Amino acid sequence: HVNFVIGGDGPMRVALEQMRENCLLQDRVEMLGHVKHQDVRDVLTRGHIYLNCSLTEAFCIAILEAASCGLLVVSTKVGGVPEVMPSHMIKYAPPDAKEMVEVLAH
């Protein structure tokens, strides 16, 4: 059983909310909206895994924050992400939903 906590107010928020409604996942997907900087640690420590599904990324401070809170970081290998995290602190997955699930399963 997996629950998701999604923070942020980006352009995909409406699409994610619609998907949550269409798939009847309201009880498993929590949409937080904007998270104040001082609240980021409290949100991150609620979880076990930080999943970064970005297709482009220059420097992902969020994966550093997640790792510093003890979360397993799983990310696409894009942009500056490989330069940010030591390889023993991150698992890489292709930007494909099925392959991300496979990486999470191991």
PDB file of C-alpha atoms in Angstrom:
ATOM      1  CA  HIS A   1       0.000   0.000   0.000  1.00  0.00           C
ATOM      2  CA  VAL A   2       1.553   3.272  -1.110  1.00  0.00           C
ATOM      3  CA  ASN A   3       0.446   6.803  -0.320  1.00  0.00           C
ATOM      4  CA  PHE A   4       1.687   9.848  -2.196  1.00  0.00           C
ATOM      5  CA  VAL A   5       2.240  13.358  -0.887  1.00  0.00           C
ATOM      6  CA  ILE A   6       2.672  15.914  -3.662  1.00  0.00           C
ATOM      7  CA  GLY A   7       3.816  19.417  -2.866  1.00  0.00           C
ATOM      8  CA  GLY A   8       3.942  22.358  -5.217  1.00  0.00           C
ATOM      9  CA  ASP A   9       1.800  24.666  -7.278  1.00  0.00           C
ATOM     10  CA  GLY A  10       3.274  24.098 -10.712  1.00  0.00           C
ATOM     11  CA  PRO A  11       1.503  24.005 -14.058  1.00  0.00           C
ATOM     12  CA  MET A  12       0.747  20.267 -13.695  1.00  0.00           C
ATOM     13  CA  ARG A  13      -1.250  20.630 -10.490  1.00  0.00           C
ATOM     14  CA  VAL A  14      -4.670  20.787 -12.169  1.00  0.00           C
ATOM     15  CA  ALA A  15      -3.864  17.743 -14.323  1.00  0.00           C
ATOM     16  CA  LEU A  16      -2.684  15.803 -11.261  1.00  0.00           C
ATOM     17  CA  GLU A  17      -5.820  16.706  -9.314  1.00  0.00           C
ATOM     18  CA  GLN A  18      -7.993  15.590 -12.230  1.00  0.00           C
ATOM     19  CA  MET A  19      -6.091  12.311 -12.498  1.00  0.00           C
ATOM     20  CA  ARG A  20      -6.490  11.748  -8.755  1.00  0.00           C
ATOM     21  CA  GLU A  21     -10.250  12.304  -9.077  1.00  0.00           C
ATOM     22  CA  ASN A  22     -10.641  10.188 -12.238  1.00  0.00           C
ATOM     23  CA  CYS A  23      -8.738   7.273 -10.705  1.00  0.00           C
ATOM     24  CA  LEU A  24     -10.510   7.615  -7.330  1.00  0.00           C
ATOM     25  CA  LEU A  25      -7.224   8.068  -5.450  1.00  0.00           C
ATOM     26  CA  GLN A  26      -8.292  10.839  -3.064  1.00  0.00           C
ATOM     27  CA  ASP A  27      -7.549   8.599  -0.076  1.00  0.00           C
ATOM     28  CA  ARG A  28      -4.006   7.776  -1.312  1.00  0.00           C
ATOM     29  CA  VAL A  29      -2.792  10.990  -2.967  1.00  0.00           C
ATOM     30  CA  GLU A  30      -2.488  14.126  -0.855  1.00  0.00           C
ATOM     31  CA  MET A  31      -2.030  17.378  -2.775  1.00  0.00           C
ATOM     32  CA  LEU A  32      -0.394  19.993  -0.530  1.00  0.00           C
ATOM     33  CA  GLY A  33      -0.067  22.887  -2.942  1.00  0.00           C
ATOM     34  CA  HIS A  34       2.658  25.411  -2.117  1.00  0.00           C
ATOM     35  CA  VAL A  35       4.898  24.310   0.754  1.00  0.00           C
ATOM     36  CA  LYS A  36       6.636  27.077   2.676  1.00  0.00           C
ATOM     37  CA  HIS A  37      10.396  26.671   2.924  1.00  0.00           C
ATOM     38  CA  GLN A  38      10.259  26.335   6.711  1.00  0.00           C
ATOM     39  CA  ASP A  39       7.775  23.433   6.331  1.00  0.00           C
ATOM     40  CA  VAL A  40       9.740  21.386   3.774  1.00  0.00           C
ATOM     41  CA  ARG A  41      11.552  19.245   6.353  1.00  0.00           C
ATOM     42  CA  ASP A  42       8.308  18.364   8.145  1.00  0.00           C
ATOM     43  CA  VAL A  43       6.727  17.284   4.858  1.00  0.00           C
ATOM     44  CA  LEU A  44       9.753  15.253   3.761  1.00  0.00           C
ATOM     45  CA  THR A  45      10.132  13.388   7.046  1.00  0.00           C
ATOM     46  CA  ARG A  46       6.589  12.047   6.614  1.00  0.00           C
ATOM     47  CA  GLY A  47       7.845   9.878   3.767  1.00  0.00           C
ATOM     48  CA  HIS A  48      10.281   7.117   2.974  1.00  0.00           C
ATOM     49  CA  ILE A  49      10.964   7.694  -0.740  1.00  0.00           C
ATOM     50  CA  TYR A  50      11.473  10.868  -2.734  1.00  0.00           C
ATOM     51  CA  LEU A  51      10.590  10.333  -6.378  1.00  0.00           C
ATOM     52  CA  ASN A  52      11.909  12.923  -8.825  1.00  0.00           C
ATOM     53  CA  CYS A  53      10.340  12.347 -12.240  1.00  0.00           C
ATOM     54  CA  SER A  54      11.734  15.424 -13.967  1.00  0.00           C
ATOM     55  CA  LEU A  55      12.492  15.293 -17.665  1.00  0.00           C
ATOM     56  CA  THR A  56      14.753  18.342 -17.375  1.00  0.00           C
ATOM     57  CA  GLU A  57      16.609  19.583 -14.333  1.00  0.00           C
ATOM     58  CA  ALA A  58      19.495  21.987 -13.944  1.00  0.00           C
ATOM     59  CA  PHE A  59      20.305  21.574 -10.241  1.00  0.00           C
ATOM     60  CA  CYS A  60      17.778  19.768  -8.084  1.00  0.00           C
ATOM     61  CA  ILE A  61      18.017  21.123  -4.553  1.00  0.00           C
ATOM     62  CA  ALA A  62      14.940  19.052  -3.646  1.00  0.00           C
ATOM     63  CA  ILE A  63      16.829  15.754  -3.932  1.00  0.00           C
ATOM     64  CA  LEU A  64      19.505  17.085  -1.582  1.00  0.00           C
ATOM     65  CA  GLU A  65      16.831  18.099   0.913  1.00  0.00           C
ATOM     66  CA  ALA A  66      15.180  14.681   0.641  1.00  0.00           C
ATOM     67  CA  ALA A  67      18.449  12.803   1.116  1.00  0.00           C
ATOM     68  CA  SER A  68      19.349  14.968   4.115  1.00  0.00           C
ATOM     69  CA  CYS A  69      16.025  13.918   5.679  1.00  0.00           C
ATOM     70  CA  GLY A  70      16.913  10.240   5.229  1.00  0.00           C
ATOM     71  CA  LEU A  71      14.670   9.447   2.282  1.00  0.00           C
ATOM     72  CA  LEU A  72      15.617   7.026  -0.466  1.00  0.00           C
ATOM     73  CA  VAL A  73      15.970   9.218  -3.561  1.00  0.00           C
ATOM     74  CA  VAL A  74      14.882   7.815  -6.921  1.00  0.00           C
ATOM     75  CA  SER A  75      15.361  10.157  -9.858  1.00  0.00           C
ATOM     76  CA  THR A  76      15.593  10.368 -13.575  1.00  0.00           C
ATOM     77  CA  LYS A  77      19.199  10.840 -14.698  1.00  0.00           C
ATOM     78  CA  VAL A  78      18.760  14.265 -16.281  1.00  0.00           C
ATOM     79  CA  GLY A  79      20.596  17.561 -16.292  1.00  0.00           C
ATOM     80  CA  GLY A  80      22.757  18.170 -13.243  1.00  0.00           C
ATOM     81  CA  VAL A  81      21.181  15.464 -11.072  1.00  0.00           C
ATOM     82  CA  PRO A  82      24.111  12.990 -11.473  1.00  0.00           C
ATOM     83  CA  GLU A  83      26.518  15.719 -10.381  1.00  0.00           C
ATOM     84  CA  VAL A  84      24.503  16.641  -7.294  1.00  0.00           C
ATOM     85  CA  MET A  85      24.191  13.307  -5.506  1.00  0.00           C
ATOM     86  CA  PRO A  86      26.824  10.670  -4.734  1.00  0.00           C
ATOM     87  CA  SER A  87      25.868   7.410  -6.463  1.00  0.00           C
ATOM     88  CA  HIS A  88      25.406   5.531  -3.178  1.00  0.00           C
ATOM     89  CA  MET A  89      22.653   7.975  -2.127  1.00  0.00           C
ATOM     90  CA  ILE A  90      20.430   7.732  -5.208  1.00  0.00           C
ATOM     91  CA  LYS A  91      18.828   5.234  -7.541  1.00  0.00           C
ATOM     92  CA  TYR A  92      18.367   6.236 -11.152  1.00  0.00           C
ATOM     93  CA  ALA A  93      15.393   5.328 -13.293  1.00  0.00           C
ATOM     94  CA  PRO A  94      14.560   6.037 -16.911  1.00  0.00           C
ATOM     95  CA  PRO A  95      11.737   8.560 -17.439  1.00  0.00           C
ATOM     96  CA  ASP A  96       9.180   5.787 -17.894  1.00  0.00           C
ATOM     97  CA  ALA A  97       6.506   4.881 -15.337  1.00  0.00           C
ATOM     98  CA  LYS A  98       6.937   1.094 -15.595  1.00  0.00           C
ATOM     99  CA  GLU A  99      10.720   1.318 -15.356  1.00  0.00           C
ATOM    100  CA  MET A 100      10.480   3.650 -12.327  1.00  0.00           C
ATOM    101  CA  VAL A 101       8.288   1.073 -10.592  1.00  0.00           C
ATOM    102  CA  GLU A 102      10.872  -1.580 -11.422  1.00  0.00           C
ATOM    103  CA  VAL A 103      13.661   0.490  -9.851  1.00  0.00           C
ATOM    104  CA  LEU A 104      11.528   1.092  -6.757  1.00  0.00           C
ATOM    105  CA  ALA A 105      10.863  -2.648  -6.433  1.00  0.00           C
ATOM    106  CA  HIS A 106      14.566  -3.455  -6.079  1.00  0.00           C
TER     107      HIS A 106
END
